[in-house]
Coordinates of C-alpha atoms and ligand atoms in Angstrom, one line a residue:
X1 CA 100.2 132.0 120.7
X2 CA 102.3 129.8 118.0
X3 CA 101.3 126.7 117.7
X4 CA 103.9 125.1 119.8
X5 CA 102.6 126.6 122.3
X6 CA 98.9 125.8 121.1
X7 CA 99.7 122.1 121.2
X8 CA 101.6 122.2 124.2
X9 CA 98.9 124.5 126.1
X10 CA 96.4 121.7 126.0
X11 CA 94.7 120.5 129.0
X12 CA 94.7 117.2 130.0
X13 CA 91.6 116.1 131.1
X14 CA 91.2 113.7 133.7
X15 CA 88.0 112.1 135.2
X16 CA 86.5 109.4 137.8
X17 CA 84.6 106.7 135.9
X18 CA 82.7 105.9 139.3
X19 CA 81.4 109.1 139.1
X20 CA 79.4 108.8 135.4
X21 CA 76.2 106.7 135.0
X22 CA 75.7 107.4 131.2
X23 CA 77.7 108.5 128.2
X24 CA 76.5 112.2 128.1
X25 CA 77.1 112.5 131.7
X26 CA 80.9 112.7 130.9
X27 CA 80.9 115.4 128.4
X28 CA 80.9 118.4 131.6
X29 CA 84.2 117.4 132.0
X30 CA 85.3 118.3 129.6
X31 CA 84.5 122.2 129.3
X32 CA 88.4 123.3 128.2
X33 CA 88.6 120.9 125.5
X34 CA 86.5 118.4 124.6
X35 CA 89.0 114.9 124.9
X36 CA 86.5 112.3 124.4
X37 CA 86.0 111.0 120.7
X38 CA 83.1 111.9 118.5
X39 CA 82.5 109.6 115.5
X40 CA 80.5 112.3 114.1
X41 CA 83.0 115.0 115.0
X42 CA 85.6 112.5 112.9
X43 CA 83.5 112.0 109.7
X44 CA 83.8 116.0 109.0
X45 CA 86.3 117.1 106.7
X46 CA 86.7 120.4 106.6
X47 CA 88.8 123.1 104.5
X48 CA 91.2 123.8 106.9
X49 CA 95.2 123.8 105.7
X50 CA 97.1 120.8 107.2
X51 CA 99.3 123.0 110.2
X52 CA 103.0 121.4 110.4
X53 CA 105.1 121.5 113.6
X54 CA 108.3 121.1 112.7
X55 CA 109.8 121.3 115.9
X56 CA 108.6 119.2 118.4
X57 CA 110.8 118.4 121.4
X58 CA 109.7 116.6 124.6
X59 CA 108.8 118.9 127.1
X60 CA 111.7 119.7 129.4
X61 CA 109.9 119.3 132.6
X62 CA 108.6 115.5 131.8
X63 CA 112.4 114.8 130.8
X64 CA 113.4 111.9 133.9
X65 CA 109.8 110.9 134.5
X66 CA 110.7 107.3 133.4
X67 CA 114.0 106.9 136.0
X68 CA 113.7 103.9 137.2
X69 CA 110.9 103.3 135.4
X70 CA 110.1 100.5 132.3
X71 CA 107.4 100.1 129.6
X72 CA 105.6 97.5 127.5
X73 CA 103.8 98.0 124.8
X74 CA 101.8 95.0 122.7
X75 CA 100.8 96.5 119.6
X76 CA 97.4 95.2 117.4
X77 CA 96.9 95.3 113.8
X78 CA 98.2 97.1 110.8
X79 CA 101.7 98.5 110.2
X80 CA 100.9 102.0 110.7
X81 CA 100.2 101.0 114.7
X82 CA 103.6 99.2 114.4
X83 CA 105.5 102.1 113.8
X84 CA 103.2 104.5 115.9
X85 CA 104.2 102.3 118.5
X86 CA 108.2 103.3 117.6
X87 CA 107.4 106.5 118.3
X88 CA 106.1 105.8 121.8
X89 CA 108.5 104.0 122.7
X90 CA 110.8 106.8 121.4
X91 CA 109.4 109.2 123.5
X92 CA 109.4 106.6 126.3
X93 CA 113.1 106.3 126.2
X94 CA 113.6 110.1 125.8
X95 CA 111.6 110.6 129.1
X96 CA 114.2 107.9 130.9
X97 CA 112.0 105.1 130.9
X98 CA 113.6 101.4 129.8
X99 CA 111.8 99.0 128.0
X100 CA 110.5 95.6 129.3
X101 CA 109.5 92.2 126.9
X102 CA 107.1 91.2 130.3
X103 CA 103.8 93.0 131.2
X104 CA 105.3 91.3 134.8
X105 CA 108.2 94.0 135.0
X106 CA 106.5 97.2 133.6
X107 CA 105.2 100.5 135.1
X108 CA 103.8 101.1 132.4
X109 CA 102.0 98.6 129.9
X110 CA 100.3 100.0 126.7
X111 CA 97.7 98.9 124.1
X112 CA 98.4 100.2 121.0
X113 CA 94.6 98.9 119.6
X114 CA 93.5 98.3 116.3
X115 CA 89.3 98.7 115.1
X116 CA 89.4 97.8 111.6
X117 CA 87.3 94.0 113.0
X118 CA 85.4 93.1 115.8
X119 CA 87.6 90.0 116.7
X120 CA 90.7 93.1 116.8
X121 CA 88.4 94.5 119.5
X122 CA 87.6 91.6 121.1
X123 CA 91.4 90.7 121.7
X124 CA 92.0 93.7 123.4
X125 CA 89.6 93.3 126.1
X126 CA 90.1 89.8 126.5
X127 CA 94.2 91.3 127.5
X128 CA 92.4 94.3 129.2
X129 CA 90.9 91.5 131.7
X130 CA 94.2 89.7 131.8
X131 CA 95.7 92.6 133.1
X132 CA 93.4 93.1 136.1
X133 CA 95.6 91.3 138.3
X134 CA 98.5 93.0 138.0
X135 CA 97.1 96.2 138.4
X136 CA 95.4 94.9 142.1
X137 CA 99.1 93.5 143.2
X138 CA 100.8 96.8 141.8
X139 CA 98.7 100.2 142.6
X140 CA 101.8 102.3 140.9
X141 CA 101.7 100.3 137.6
X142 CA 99.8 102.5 134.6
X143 CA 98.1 100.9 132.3
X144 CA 96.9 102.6 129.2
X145 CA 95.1 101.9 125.7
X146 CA 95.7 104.1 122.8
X147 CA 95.3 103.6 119.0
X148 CA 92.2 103.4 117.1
X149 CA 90.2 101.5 119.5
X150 CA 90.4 104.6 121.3
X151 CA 88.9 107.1 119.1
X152 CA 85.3 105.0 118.8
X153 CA 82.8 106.0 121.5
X154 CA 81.3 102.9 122.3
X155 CA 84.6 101.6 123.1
X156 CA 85.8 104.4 125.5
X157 CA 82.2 104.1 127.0
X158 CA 83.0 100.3 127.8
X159 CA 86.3 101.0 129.7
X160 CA 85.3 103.3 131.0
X161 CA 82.2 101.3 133.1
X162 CA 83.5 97.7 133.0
X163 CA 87.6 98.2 133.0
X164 CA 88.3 100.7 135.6
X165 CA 91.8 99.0 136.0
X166 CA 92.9 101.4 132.8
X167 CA 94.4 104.6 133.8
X168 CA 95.0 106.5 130.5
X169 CA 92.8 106.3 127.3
X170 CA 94.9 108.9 124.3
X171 CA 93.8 108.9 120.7
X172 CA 95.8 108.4 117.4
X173 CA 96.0 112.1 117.4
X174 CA 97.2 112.4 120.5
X175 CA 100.5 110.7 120.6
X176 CA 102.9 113.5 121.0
X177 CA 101.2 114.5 124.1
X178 CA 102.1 111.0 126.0
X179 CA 104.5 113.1 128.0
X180 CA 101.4 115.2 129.3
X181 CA 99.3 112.2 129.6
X182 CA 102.0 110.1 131.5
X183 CA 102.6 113.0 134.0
X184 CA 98.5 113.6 134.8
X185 CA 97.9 110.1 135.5
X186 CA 100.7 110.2 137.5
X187 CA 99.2 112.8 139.5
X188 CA 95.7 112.2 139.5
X189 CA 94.2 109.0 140.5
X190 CA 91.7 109.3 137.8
X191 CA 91.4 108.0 134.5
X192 CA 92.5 110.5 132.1
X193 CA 91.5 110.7 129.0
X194 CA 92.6 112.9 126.0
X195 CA 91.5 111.9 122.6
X196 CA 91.0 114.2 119.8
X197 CA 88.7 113.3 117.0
X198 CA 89.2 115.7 114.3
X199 CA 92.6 116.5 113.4
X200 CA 94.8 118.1 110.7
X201 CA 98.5 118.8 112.2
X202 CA 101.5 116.8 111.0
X203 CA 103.9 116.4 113.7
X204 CA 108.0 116.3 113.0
X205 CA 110.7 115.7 114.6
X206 CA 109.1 113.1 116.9
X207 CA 111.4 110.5 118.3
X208 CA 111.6 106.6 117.0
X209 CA 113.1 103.8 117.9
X210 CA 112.9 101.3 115.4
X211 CA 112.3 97.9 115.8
X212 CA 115.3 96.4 114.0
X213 CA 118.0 97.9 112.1
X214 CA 117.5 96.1 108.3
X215 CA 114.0 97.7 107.6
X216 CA 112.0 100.4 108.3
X217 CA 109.1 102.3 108.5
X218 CA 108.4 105.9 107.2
X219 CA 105.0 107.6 106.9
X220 CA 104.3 110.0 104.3
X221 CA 100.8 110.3 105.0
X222 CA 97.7 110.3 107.5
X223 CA 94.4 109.5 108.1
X224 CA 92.2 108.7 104.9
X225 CA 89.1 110.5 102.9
X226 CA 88.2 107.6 100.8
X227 CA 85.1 106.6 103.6
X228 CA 84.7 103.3 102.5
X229 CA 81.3 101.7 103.7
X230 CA 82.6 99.0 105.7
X231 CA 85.6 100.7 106.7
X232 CA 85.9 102.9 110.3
X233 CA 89.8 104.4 109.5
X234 CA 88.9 107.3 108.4
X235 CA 86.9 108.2 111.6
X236 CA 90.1 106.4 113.6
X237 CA 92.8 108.3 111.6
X238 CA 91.2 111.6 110.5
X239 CA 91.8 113.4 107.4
X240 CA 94.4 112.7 105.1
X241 CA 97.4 115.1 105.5
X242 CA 100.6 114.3 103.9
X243 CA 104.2 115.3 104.9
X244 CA 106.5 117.1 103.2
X245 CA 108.4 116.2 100.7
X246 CA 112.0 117.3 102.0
X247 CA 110.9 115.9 105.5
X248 CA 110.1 112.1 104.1
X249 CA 113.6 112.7 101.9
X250 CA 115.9 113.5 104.8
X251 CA 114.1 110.3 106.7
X252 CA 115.1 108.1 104.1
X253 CA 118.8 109.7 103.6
X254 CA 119.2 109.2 107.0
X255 CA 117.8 105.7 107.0
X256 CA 119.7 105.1 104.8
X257 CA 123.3 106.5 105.9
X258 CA 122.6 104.1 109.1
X259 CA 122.6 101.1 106.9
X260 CA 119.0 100.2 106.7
X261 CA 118.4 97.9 103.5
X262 CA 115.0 98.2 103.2
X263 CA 111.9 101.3 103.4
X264 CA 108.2 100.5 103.1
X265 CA 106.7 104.0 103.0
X266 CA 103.3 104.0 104.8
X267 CA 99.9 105.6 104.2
X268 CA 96.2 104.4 104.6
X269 CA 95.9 105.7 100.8
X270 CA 99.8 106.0 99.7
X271 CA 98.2 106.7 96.3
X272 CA 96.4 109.7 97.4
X273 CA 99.8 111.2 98.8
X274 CA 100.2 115.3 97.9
X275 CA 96.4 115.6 97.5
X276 CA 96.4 118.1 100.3
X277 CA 98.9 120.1 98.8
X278 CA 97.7 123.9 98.6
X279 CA 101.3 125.0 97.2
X280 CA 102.0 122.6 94.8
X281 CA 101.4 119.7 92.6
X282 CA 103.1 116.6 94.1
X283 CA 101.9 113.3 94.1
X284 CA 103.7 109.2 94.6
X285 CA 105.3 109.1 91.4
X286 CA 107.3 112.1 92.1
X287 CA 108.3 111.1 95.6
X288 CA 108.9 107.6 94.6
X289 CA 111.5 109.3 91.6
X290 CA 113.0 111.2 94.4
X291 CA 113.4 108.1 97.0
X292 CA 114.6 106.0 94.0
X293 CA 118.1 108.3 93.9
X294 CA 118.9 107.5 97.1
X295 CA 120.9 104.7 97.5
X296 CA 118.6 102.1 99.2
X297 CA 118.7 98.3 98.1
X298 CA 114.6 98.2 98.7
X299 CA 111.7 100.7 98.5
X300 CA 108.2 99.5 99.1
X301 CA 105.1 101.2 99.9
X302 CA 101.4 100.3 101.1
X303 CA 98.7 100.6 100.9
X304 CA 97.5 101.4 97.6
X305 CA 94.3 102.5 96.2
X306 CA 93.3 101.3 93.0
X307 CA 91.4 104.4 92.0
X308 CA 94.0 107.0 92.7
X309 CA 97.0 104.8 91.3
X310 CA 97.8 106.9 88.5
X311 CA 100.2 107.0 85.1
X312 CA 102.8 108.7 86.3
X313 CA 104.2 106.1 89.5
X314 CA 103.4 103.3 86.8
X315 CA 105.9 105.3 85.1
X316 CA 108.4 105.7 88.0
X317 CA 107.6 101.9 89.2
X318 CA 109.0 100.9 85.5
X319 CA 112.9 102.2 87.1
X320 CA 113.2 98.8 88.7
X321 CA 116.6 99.3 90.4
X322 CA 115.3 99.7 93.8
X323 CA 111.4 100.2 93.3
X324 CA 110.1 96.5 94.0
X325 CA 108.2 95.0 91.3
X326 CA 105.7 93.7 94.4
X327 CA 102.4 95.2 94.7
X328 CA 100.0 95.2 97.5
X329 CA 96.8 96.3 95.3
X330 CA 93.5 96.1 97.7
X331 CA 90.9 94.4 95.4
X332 CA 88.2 94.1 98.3
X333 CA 85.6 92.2 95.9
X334 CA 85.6 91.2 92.3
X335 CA 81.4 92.2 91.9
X336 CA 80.7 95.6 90.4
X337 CA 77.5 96.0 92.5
X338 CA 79.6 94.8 95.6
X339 CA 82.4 97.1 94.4
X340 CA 79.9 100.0 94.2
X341 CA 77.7 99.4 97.8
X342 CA 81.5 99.7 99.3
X343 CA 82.1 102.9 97.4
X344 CA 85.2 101.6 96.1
X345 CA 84.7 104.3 93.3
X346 CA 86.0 101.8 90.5
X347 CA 84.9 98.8 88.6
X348 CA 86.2 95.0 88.0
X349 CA 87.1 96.1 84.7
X350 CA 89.0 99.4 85.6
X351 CA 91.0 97.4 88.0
X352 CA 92.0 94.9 86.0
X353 CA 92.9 97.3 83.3
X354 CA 95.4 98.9 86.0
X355 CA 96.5 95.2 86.6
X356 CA 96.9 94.9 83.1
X357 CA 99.0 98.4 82.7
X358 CA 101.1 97.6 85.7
X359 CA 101.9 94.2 83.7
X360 CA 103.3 96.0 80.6
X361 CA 105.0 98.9 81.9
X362 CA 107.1 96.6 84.8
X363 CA 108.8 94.3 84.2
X364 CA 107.5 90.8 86.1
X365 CA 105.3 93.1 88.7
X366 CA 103.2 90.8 91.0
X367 CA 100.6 91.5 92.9
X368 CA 98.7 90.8 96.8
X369 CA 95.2 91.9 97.8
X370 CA 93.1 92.5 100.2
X371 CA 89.9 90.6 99.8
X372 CA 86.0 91.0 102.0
X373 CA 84.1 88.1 102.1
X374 CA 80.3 87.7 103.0
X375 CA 79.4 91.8 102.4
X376 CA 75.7 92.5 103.2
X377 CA 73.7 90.7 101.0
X378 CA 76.8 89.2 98.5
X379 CA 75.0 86.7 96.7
X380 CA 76.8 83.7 95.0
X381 CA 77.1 84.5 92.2
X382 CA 78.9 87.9 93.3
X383 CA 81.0 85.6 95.4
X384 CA 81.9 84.1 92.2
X385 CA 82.8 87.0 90.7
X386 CA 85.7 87.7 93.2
X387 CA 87.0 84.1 92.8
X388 CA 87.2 84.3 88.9
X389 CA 89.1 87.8 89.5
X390 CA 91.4 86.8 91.7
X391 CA 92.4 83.9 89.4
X392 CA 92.3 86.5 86.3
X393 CA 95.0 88.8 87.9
X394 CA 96.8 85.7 89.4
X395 CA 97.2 87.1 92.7
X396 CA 100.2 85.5 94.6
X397 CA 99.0 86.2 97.8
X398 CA 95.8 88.2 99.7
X399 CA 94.4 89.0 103.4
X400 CA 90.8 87.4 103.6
X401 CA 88.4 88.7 105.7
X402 CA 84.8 88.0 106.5
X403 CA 82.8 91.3 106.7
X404 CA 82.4 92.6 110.1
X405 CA 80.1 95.5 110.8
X406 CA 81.7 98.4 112.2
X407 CA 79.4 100.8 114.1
X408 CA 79.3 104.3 112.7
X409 CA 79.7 102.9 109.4
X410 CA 77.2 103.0 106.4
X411 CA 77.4 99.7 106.1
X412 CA 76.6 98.8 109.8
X413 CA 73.4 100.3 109.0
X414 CA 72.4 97.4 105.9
X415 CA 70.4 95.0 105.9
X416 CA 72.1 91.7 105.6
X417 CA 70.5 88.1 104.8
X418 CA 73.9 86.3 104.2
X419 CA 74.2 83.9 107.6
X420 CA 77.6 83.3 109.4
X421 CA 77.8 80.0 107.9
X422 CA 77.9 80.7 104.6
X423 CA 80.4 83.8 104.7
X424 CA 83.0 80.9 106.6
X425 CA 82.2 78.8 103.6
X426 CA 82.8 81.2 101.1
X427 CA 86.2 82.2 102.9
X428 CA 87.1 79.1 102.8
X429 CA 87.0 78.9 99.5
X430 CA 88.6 81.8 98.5
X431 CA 91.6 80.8 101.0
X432 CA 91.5 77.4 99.0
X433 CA 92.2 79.0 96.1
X434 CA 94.5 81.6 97.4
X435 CA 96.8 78.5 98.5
X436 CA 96.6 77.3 95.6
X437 CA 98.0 80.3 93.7
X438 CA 100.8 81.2 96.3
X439 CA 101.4 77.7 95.5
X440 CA 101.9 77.7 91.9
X441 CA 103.5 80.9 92.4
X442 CA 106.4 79.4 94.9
X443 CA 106.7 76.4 92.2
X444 CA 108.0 79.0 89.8
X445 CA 111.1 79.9 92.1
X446 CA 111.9 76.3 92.0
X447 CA 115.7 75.7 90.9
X448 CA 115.6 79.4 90.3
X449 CA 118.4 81.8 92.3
X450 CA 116.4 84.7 94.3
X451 CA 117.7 87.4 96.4
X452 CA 117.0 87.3 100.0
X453 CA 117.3 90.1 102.6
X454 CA 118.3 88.1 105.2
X455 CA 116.4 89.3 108.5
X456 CA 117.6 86.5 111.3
X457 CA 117.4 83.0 112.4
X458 CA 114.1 81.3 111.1
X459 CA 111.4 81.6 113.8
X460 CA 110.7 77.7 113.8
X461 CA 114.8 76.8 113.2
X462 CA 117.5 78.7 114.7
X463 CA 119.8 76.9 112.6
X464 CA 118.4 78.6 109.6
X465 CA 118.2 81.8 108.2
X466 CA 115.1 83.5 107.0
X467 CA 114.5 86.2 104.8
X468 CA 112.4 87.8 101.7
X469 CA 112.6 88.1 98.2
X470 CA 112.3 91.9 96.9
X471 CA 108.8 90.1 95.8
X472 CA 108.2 89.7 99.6
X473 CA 108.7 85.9 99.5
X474 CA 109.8 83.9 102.6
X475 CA 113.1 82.2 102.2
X476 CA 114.7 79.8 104.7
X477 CA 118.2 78.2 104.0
X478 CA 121.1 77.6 105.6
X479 CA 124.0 80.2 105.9
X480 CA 126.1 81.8 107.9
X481 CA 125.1 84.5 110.6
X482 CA 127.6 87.2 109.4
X483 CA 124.6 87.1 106.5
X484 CA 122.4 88.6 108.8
X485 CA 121.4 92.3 107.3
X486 CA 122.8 91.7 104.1
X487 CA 121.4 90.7 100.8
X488 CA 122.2 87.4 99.6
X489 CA 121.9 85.0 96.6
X490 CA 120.6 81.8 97.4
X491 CA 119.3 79.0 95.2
X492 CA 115.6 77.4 95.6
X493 CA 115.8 73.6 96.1
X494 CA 111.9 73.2 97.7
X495 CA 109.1 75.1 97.1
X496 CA 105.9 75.5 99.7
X497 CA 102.5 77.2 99.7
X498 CA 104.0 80.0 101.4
X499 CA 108.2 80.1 101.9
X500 CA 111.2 78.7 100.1
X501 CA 113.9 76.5 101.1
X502 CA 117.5 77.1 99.4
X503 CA 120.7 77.4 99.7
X504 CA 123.1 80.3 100.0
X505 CA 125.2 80.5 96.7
X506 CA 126.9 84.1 98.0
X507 CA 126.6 87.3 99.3
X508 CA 124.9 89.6 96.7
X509 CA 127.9 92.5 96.7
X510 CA 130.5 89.9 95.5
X511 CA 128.7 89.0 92.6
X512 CA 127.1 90.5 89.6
X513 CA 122.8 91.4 90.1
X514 CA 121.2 90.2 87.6
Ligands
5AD1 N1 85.3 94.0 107.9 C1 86.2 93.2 107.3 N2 87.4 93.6 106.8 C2 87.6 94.9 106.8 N3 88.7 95.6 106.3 C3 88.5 96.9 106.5 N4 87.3 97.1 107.2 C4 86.8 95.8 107.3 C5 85.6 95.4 107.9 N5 84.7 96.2 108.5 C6 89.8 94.9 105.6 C7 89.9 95.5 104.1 C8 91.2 96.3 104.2 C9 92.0 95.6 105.3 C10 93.0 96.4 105.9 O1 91.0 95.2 106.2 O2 90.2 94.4 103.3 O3 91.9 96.5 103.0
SF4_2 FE1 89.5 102.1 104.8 FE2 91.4 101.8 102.9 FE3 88.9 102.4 102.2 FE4 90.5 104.2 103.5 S1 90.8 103.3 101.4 S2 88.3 103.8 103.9 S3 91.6 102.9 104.9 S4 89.6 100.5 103.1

């Protein structure tokens, strides 16, 4: 059996949830393959080579299972769910299906979930209840949740006791078997469920359709080994596997020959991309050379690592031209012990030597974070710690969070003797002072010309334009809409916390970059 055929040969499982009282009872369904997730089962990394399937199509007998037929899917958390969710609705479209903005007019409404918080969670079933209605005044609607969400346990035990209006649960893994699922839920009148929990194929050839048509998405890697403490993606994502060189190149040409202006390559770990690589020695730095030939105005990529940023894409980064001088560099705390009880495998001193390193070697690089507050047992003066860091490496922008225990995680398991209160306080400090810098930072544009990918009408004025600097600032200004798409000059007359206001001077191609 190739593997084709191995991937395509799987069962789907289906089973009635009014038929299980507990947990294990659920498992002797599943005697073919086992489809429900296994934290445990996810944590293993084994030596297994990464298996590529290069030649995925949709299987021919699903093809026109959508006539008539339209989907909605509402999409949580990071970018690696948004562009997951292009490829479901790629394989939506390919089946015949049309797609819907209103959970009102679809046959089929997905939750593409995210897991990284509780509150994430919590959003999805507050929409799961939501969506009870419409499934009592429309038996033939299918509702289904997919994403990470749906490779924890504890989460698939709750739907499957308390929100018996889902009909489909899939996994992250298990996205190029929508067809499959689509079809058995279809049939049965049980809730199936296929989710895989330890992985290592890399798919191809899957179908997208992309959200717009200025910037995209490509993923050179999955999943992530890094395990740390707080964090539950790599038991949602699996093991990291990266693709193939040639295969992220011809996305990008492509990509690019359709007139796409801007590429943010993705990855849990972008800095850990090649790793896997039995055959050869590859890493960022060399794919980053090799997307820097093609002609793209804008290459970006997240996230990043600190420990596994190395030399040589400092090296590569230092080409300008179309590598962006913006750098979203996860910090997570600025407390060696913190840093260390995270298993963030690097120091406040190593990190801000890469800062420092970055500095030299490119030219006006700035830099983002990622920042936890109120870790198991941070003390103040830790807290402190990550405050006089962020002002040392002048950040220009983070995502604050306050630490939320994620079951299955090491850090779940701690102690902690910080309350609630003073983990809100000590976020809202740090988001005092990261206002203050993205502040300072804006002042800096003011009276200065920046150019702006324009994307379409500001979201608050649809007589202005919006758009982002190649340092990922938001610009609003007046222009015409024949700008849309394009990369424009325009000069900064205001400066806020967190956008600029300007005015266009002219399009970018009739005058000289500077
Ligand atoms: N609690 C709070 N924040 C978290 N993050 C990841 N896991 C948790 C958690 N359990 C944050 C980290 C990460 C970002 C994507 O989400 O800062 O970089
Ligand atoms: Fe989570 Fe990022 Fe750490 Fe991986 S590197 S475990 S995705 S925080």
């Amino acid at each position: 059996m190739n593997e084709k055929q191995r991937l395509e040969g799987q069962q789907v499982q289906s089973i009635n949830p009014s038929d299980k009282k507990s947990e294990k009872d659920y498992s002797k369904y599943f005697e073919t393959v086992y489809t429900a997730p296994s934290l445990k089962d996810a944590k293993k990394r084994g030596k297994e080579e990464v298996k590529y399937h290069k030649d995925f199509d949709l299987p021919e007998e699903f093809i026109g299972l959508g006539k008539g037929r339209k989907f909605y899917i509402r999409t949580y958390g990071c970018q690696m769910n948004e562009h997951d969710t292009e490829v479901m609705a790629g394989i939506f479209m390919g089946l015949g299906y049309q797609p819907t903005d209103t959970v009102e007019d679809a046959n089929v409404i997905l939750l593409n979930t995210c897991a990284i918080r509780e509150n994430a969670e919590n959003k999805v079933f507050g929409e799961l209840g939501h969506l009870k209605h419409l499934r009592k005044e429309n038996p033939d609607l299918l509702i289904g949740v997919c994403g990470c969400m749906s490779q924890e346990e504890s989460v698939v035990n709750k739907i499957l006791k308390t929100y018996t209006q889902v009909d489909m649960i899939f996994g992250t893994h298990n996205i190029h078997r929508l067809p499959n699922i689509l079809h058995e839920a279809y049939m049965s009148k049980e809730m199936v469920l296929e989710v895989w929990s330890k992985e290592g194929d890399v798919i191809e050839n899957l179908p997208k359709v992309r959200r717009g048509n200025i910037k995209a998405w490509v993923n050179i890697m999955y999943g992530c080994d890094k395990f740390c403490t707080y964090c539950i993606v790599p038991y949602t994502r699996g093991k990291e596997r990266s693709r193939r060189p040639e295969d992220i190149i011809q996305e990008v040409r492509q990509l690019a020959a359709q007139g796409y202006q801007e590429i943010t390559l993705l990855g849990q770990n972008v800095n850990a991309y090649g790793k896997d690589f039995k055959d050869m020695t590859y890493g960022l730095g060399d794919l980053m050379e090799a997307i820097h030939k093609i002609d793209i105005p804008r290459i970006r990529f997240t996230t990043s690592h600190p420990r596994d940023f190395d030399d040589r894409l400092i090296e590569v980064l230092a080409n300008g031209g179309n590598l962006v001088e913006h750098i979203h560099l996860p910090v997570q705390s600025g407390s060696n012990d913190v840093l260390k009880i995270m298993a963030r495998k690097y120091t406040r001193e190593q990190f801000l030597e890469l800062v420092r390193k970055i500095k030299d070697k490119v030219p006006g690089a700035t830099f983002t974070t990622d920042i936890i507050v109120g870790y198991p047992n941070e003390t103040e003066e830790q807290f402190e710690e990550t405050l006089s860091l962020y002002r040392e490496v002048g950040f220009e922008a983070a995502y604050t969070f306050i630490y939320s225990p994620r079951e299955g995680t090491p850090a779940a398991k701690m102690k902690d003797n910080v309350p609630m209160e003073v983990k809100k306080e000590r976020l809202q400090r740090l988001n005092a002072l990261v206002n203050e810098l993205s502040a300072e930072a804006m002042k800096r544009y003011q009276h200065e010309v920046v150019e702006v990918l324009v994307e379409g009408e500001s979201k608050n004025n649809p007589d202005t334009l919006a758009g982002y600097t190649r340092k990922n600032k938001l610009v609003n200004f007046k222009g015409p809409r024949t700008a849309i798409g394009k990369i424009v000059k325009v000069k900064v007359t205001d400066a806020k916390t967190w956008s600029l206001t300007g005015e266009i001077i002219e399009e970018k191609e009739n005058l000289e970059v500077s």
